[in-house]
Structure formats: structure tokens, C-alpha cells
Coordinates of C-alpha atoms in Angstrom, one line a residue:
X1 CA -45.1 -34.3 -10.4
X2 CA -42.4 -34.4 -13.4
X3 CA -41.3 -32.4 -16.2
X4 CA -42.0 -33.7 -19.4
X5 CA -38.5 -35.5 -19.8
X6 CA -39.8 -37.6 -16.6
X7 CA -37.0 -36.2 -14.3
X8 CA -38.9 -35.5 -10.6
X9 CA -37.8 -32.0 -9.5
X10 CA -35.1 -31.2 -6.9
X11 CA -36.3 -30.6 -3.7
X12 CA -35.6 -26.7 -2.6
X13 CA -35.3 -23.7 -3.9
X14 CA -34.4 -23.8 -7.6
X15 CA -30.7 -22.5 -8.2
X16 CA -29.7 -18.6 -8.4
X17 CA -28.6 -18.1 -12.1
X18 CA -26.6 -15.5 -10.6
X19 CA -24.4 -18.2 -8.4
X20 CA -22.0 -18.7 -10.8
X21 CA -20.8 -15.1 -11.0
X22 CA -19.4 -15.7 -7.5
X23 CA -16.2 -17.9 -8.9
X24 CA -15.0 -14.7 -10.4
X25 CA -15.2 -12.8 -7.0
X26 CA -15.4 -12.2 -3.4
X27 CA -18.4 -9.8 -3.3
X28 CA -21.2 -10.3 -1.9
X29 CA -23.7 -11.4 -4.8
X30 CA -26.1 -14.2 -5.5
X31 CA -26.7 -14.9 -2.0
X32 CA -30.0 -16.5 -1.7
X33 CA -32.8 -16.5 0.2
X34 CA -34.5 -18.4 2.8
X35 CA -38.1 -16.9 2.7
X36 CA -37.5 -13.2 2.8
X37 CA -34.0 -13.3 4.7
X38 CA -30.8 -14.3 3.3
X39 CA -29.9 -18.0 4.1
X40 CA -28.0 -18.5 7.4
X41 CA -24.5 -19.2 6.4
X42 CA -24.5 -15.9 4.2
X43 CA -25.4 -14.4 7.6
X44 CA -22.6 -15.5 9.6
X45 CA -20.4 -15.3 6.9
X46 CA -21.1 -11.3 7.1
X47 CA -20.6 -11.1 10.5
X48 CA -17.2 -13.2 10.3
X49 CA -16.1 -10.5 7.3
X50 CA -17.2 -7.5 9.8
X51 CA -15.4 -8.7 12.8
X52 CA -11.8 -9.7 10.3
X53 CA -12.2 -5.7 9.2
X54 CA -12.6 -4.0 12.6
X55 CA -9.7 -6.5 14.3
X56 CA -7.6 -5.7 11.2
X57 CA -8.2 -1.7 12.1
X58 CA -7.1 -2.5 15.9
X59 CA -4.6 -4.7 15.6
X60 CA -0.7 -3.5 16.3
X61 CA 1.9 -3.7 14.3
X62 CA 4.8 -5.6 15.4
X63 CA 7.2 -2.8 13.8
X64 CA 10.4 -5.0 15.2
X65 CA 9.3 -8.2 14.1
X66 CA 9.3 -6.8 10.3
X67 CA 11.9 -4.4 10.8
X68 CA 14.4 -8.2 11.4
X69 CA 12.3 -9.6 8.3
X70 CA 13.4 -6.6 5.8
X71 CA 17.0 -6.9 7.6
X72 CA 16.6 -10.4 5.9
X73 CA 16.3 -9.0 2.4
X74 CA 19.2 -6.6 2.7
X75 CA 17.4 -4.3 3.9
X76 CA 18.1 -1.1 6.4
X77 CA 15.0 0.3 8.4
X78 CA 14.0 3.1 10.6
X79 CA 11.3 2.8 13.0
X80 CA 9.4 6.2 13.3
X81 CA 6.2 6.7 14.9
X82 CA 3.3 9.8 14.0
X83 CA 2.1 12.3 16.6
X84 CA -0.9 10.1 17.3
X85 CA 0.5 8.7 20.8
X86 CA -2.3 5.7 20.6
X87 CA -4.7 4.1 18.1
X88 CA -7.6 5.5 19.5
X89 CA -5.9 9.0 18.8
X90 CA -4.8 7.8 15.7
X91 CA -9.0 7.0 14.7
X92 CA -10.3 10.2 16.5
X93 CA -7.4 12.8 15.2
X94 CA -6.2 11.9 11.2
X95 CA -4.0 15.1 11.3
X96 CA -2.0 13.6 13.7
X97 CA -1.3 10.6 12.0
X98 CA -0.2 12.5 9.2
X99 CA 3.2 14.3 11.5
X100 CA 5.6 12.4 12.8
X101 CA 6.0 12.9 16.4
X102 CA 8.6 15.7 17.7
X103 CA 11.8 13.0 18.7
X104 CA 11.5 11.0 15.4
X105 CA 11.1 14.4 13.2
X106 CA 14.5 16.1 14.8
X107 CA 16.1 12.8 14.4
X108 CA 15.1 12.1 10.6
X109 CA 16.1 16.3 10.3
X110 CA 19.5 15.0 11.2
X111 CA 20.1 12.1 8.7
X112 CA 18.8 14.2 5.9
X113 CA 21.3 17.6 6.9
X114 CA 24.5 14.9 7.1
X115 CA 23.1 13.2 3.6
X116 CA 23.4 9.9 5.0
X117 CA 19.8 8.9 3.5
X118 CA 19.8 10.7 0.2
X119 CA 17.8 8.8 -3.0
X120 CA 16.0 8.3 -5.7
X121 CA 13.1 6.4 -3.7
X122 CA 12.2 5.7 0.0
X123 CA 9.8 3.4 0.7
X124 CA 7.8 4.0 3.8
X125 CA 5.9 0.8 5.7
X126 CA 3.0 2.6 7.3
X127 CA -0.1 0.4 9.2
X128 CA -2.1 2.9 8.4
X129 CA -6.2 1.1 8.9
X130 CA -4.8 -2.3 8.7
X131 CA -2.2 -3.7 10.0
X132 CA -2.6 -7.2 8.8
X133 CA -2.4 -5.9 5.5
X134 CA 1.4 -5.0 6.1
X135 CA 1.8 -8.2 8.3
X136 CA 0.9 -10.4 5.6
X137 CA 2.0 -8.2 2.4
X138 CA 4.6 -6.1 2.9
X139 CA 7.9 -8.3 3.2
X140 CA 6.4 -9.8 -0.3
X141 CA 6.2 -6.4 -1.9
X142 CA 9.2 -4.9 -0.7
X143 CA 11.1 -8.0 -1.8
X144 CA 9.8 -7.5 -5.5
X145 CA 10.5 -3.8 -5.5
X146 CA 14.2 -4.0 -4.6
X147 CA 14.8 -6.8 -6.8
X148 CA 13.3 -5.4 -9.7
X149 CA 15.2 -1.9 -8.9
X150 CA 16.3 -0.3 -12.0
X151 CA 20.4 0.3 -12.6
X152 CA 21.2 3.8 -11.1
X153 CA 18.2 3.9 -9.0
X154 CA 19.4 4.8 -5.2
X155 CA 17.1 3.3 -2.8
X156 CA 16.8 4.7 1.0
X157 CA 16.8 2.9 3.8
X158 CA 12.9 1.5 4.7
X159 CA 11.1 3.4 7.4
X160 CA 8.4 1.5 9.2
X161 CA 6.0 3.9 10.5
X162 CA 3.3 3.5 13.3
X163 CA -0.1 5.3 14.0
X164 CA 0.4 6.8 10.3
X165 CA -1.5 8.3 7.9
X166 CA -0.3 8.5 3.8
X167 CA 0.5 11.8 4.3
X168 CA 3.3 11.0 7.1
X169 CA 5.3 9.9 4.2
X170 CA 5.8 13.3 2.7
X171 CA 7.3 14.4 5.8
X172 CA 9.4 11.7 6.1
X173 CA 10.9 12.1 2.6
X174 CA 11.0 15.8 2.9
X175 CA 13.5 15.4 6.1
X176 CA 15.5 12.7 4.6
X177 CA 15.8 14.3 1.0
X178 CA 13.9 11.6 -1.6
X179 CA 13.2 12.3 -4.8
X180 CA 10.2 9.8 -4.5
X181 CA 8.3 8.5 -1.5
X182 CA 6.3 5.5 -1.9
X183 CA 4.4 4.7 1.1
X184 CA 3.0 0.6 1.7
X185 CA 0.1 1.2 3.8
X186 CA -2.3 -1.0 5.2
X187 CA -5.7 0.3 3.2
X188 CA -9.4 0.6 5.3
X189 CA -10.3 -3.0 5.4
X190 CA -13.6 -3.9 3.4
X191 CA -15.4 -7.1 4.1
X192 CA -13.9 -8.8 1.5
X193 CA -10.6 -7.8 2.2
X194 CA -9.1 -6.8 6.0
X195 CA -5.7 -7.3 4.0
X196 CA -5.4 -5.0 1.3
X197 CA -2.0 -3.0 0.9
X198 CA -2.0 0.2 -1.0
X199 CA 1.1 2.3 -2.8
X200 CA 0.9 6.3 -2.7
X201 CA 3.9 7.9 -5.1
X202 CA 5.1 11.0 -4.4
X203 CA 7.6 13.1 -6.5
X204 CA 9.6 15.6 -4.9
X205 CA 7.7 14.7 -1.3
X206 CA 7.3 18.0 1.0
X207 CA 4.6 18.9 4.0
X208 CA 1.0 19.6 2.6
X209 CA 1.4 17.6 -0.5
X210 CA -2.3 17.3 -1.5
X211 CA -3.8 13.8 -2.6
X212 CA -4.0 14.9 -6.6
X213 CA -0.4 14.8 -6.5
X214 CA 0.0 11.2 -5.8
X215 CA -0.6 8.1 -8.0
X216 CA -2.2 5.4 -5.6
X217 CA -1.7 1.5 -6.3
X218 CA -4.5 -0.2 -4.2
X219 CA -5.2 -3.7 -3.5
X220 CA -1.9 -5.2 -3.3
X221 CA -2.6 -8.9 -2.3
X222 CA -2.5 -12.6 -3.7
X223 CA -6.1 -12.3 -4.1
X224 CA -5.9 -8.7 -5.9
X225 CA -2.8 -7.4 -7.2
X226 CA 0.2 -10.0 -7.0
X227 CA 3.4 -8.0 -5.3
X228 CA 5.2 -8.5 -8.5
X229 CA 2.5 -7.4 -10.4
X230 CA 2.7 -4.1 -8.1
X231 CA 6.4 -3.4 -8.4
X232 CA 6.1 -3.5 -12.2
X233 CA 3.9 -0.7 -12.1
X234 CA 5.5 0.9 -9.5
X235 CA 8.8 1.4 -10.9
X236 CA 6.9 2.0 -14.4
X237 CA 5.8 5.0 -12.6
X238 CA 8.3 5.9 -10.9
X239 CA 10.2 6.6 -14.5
X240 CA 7.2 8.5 -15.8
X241 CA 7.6 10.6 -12.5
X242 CA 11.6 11.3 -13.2
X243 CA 11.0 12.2 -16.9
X244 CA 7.7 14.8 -16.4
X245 CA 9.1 15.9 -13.2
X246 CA 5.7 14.9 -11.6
X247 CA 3.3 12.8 -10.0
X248 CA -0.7 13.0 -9.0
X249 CA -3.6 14.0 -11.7
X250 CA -1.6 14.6 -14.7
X251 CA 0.6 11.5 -14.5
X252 CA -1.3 8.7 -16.0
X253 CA -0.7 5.0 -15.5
X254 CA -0.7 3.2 -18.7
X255 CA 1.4 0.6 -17.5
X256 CA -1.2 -2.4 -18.0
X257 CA 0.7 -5.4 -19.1
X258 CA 4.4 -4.0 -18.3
X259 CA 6.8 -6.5 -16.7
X260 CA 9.8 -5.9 -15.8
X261 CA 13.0 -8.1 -16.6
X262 CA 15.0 -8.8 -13.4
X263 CA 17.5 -5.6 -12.7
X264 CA 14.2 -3.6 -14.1
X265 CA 14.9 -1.2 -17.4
X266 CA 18.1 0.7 -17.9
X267 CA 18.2 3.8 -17.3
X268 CA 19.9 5.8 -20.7
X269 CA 23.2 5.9 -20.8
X270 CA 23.1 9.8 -21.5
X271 CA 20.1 10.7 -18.7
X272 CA 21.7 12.0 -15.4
X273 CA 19.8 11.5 -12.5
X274 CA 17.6 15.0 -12.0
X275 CA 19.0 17.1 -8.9
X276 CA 16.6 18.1 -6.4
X277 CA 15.1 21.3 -7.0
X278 CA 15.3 22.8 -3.3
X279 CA 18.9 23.0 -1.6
X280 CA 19.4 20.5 1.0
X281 CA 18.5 22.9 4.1
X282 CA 15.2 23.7 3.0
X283 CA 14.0 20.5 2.3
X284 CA 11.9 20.2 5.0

């Protein structure tokens, strides 16, 4: 049988009209049938996805093999870990990934007191629920942030943290006297992405900080939000945060389209850097 321009028809099932929305992304769309399942590579293609998520939620993170990467860009680290002694405690017990454990806290305690890691923004490397996300992402992003660093912009020394949750950060920059956290954590893996790095800003970081006062940057990856793409509007809000005095709900990012020229933007000539508002003994 032919249609009436003569051409026999293909054998198989006719093509999904939908199938060409999959070149403009990873989800899981236009998959086909075969009968009334899904055809067999979509099948084992899911199953592939949902083993790369729950290996990127258990694997470790090789803290001193990144910690001699960032030494590479310049960069100083501390290695803290959270109170969450393994990763099945870390999955089972959130509130301890969110407190650093006992050693690391007194320690951090004492480099804040002698002022030895006082600025304007600390970035913290957390694993948070993947790993691989940092493995793969966070040399990259780091990289663009300091490079892209605006003139009279102090940045701390790097802490890589293990077992930890966002919140961990706020402790960390509480004891070491920031201005700003932003904490690079490995984000829950999805099954399109096992690698996807988020950014949480803090302004003026302290214990208990609740989630509306943090702005989140989420899917940092080739595939989502290019590293230089994320430092733009990273340091974009990192201004916004220093002239409102705030971060979370009521600091909106409308930094779409900002790029930043290498060195970042100048800070004004006549704006002093703003002084911490607690003294530095009750920081923490």
C-alpha cells in the first residue's frame, strides 16, 4: 500500500512529533512506545540515570585531592568536617550535617578571635548530596569566582567541608568573621543530573540562619549554568547584598545578562567597605 505520492510507508511505528523537543533537553520526554511499555533502551537508560544519582549521593569526597587543586589556583583551604561522623549519619540525621563537629568548631573559634580569616566573602566547598558534583565543578567555579573578584573585595581562605549540610556554612562564617558565605554544594542528584552544583549566599552568616535569608544559585554545570556564567551572578549579588545590607526573600536577582569584565566592577571610590555589625567576640 502507498500514499498517493507513490512513496511505500516506513516500516514501524510512525515518528513521535514530540522527538524533536528532546535536542533542547535532557528530560525525560517523547519516549516512545513499544506496545504499551516504553521501548527498551528508554528503559535501561532510566535505570543507568538512577544508579549515576544514588552513587553520586554515596560517593566520598576526596577533600585532599581538591584541597592541592585550589592550592593550584592560589588558593588557601581548610578542611572541616560536620558533626555527622559517617554518611549514613549524615542521610539519617540532617541536623548534624548542619554543625561542624566539636575539634573543627574550637579550632575555626580560634582563627576568627586572632582575625587571621576576616573578609568580605568565604567560600565554603561542601559535598553536600553529591559529591561528584564538587569533583567535577568546583575547581571550575572557584577559578571564575576569584578571577572575576571585584577591587577591594577580601576573599577568605576556602573551607572544604565534609558530611555537610548548607546550613554548616553559616557556622563556619560566623566563627571566622565573613561578611558573606557562599557555600558550593553538591545539589540532590536528579536523573538527569548526579552533577549539579548549587551556590547559597549568606549576608552577615550566624547559627539558625533560616533558608529565606539566602539567595540560592542551582545547577552550576557545563550542561546548565556555565561556572563563569555563575560567578557573574554571584558577585552581582554579592554587591546587592553589601548595599541593602541583606540577603534571602527581599533581595532579588535581576542579574540576567550581567557579565563581568576581568577584575569584576569597581567598587566606588567613596563607599567604605561596611563594618560588621556584631563585635568580633560575639560572632559566633
Amino acid at each position: 500500500m502507498t500514499d498517493p505520492t507513490g512513496t511505500p510507508p516506513p516500516f514501524g511505528p510512525p515518528p513521535d512529533p514530540w522527538a524533536d523537543l528532546r535536542a533542547h533537553t535532557a528530560a525525560r520526554l517523547a519516549l516512545g512506545r513499544a506496545g504499551t511499555a516504553i521501548p527498551t533502551r528508554e528503559l535501561l537508560d532510566f535505570g543507568l540515570a538512577h544508579a549515576q544519582a544514588r552513587d553520586a549521593v554515596h560517593l566520598p569526597l576526596d577533600a585532599d585531592a581538591l584541597a592541592q587543586r585550589l592550592a593550584g589556583l592560589g588558593c588557601t583551604t581548610l578542611q572541616v568536617a560536620s558533626a555527622a561522623p559517617d554518611r549514613a549519619t549524615y542521610l539519617l540525621r540532617p541536623d548534624l550535617g548542619r554543625r561542624l563537629c566539636d575539634g573543627d568548631a574550637q579550632r575555626l573559634r580560634a582563627l576568627g578571635q586572632g582575625g587571621q580569616a576576616d573578609c568580605d566573602l568565604l567560600l565554603v566547598v561542601a559535598d553536600g548530596l553529591s559529591a561528584l558534583a564538587v569533583e567535577r565543578h568546583a575547581e571550575p567555579l572557584v577559578q571564575c569566582i576569584v578571577s572575576t573578584a571585584p577591587q577591594g573585595w577580601r576573599i577568605g581562605p576556602v573551607v572544604i567541608a565534609t558530611q555537610a549540610r548548607v546550613a554548616l556554612g553559616d557556622e563556619v562564617g560566623a566563627l571566622l568573621g565573613a561578611r558573606l558565605v557562599a557555600v558550593l554544594i553538591g545539589e540532590r542528584p536528579g536523573l538527569s543530573s548526579p552533577d549539579s552544583l548549587g551556590i547559597y549566599l549568606s549576608w552577615h552568616p550566624r547559627v539558625g540562619c533560616s533558608d529565606a535569608e539566602r539567595n540560592c544559585i542551582s545547577n552550576v554545570r557545563p550542561q546548565g549554568l556555565p561556572p563563569a556564567a555563575a560567578a557573574a551572578r554571584l558577585w552581582w549579588l554579592c554587591a546587592e547584598a553589601r548595599r541593602l545590607g541583606l540577603t534571602g526573600v527581599p533581595l532579588k536577582d535581576r542579574s540576567e545578562g550581567v557579565t563581568l569584565p576581568a577584575g569584576g566592577p569597581q567598587r566606588p571610590q567613596d563607599e567604605p567597605p561596611l563594618p560588621h555589625p556584631l563585635p568580633r567576640g560575639e560572632r559566633e
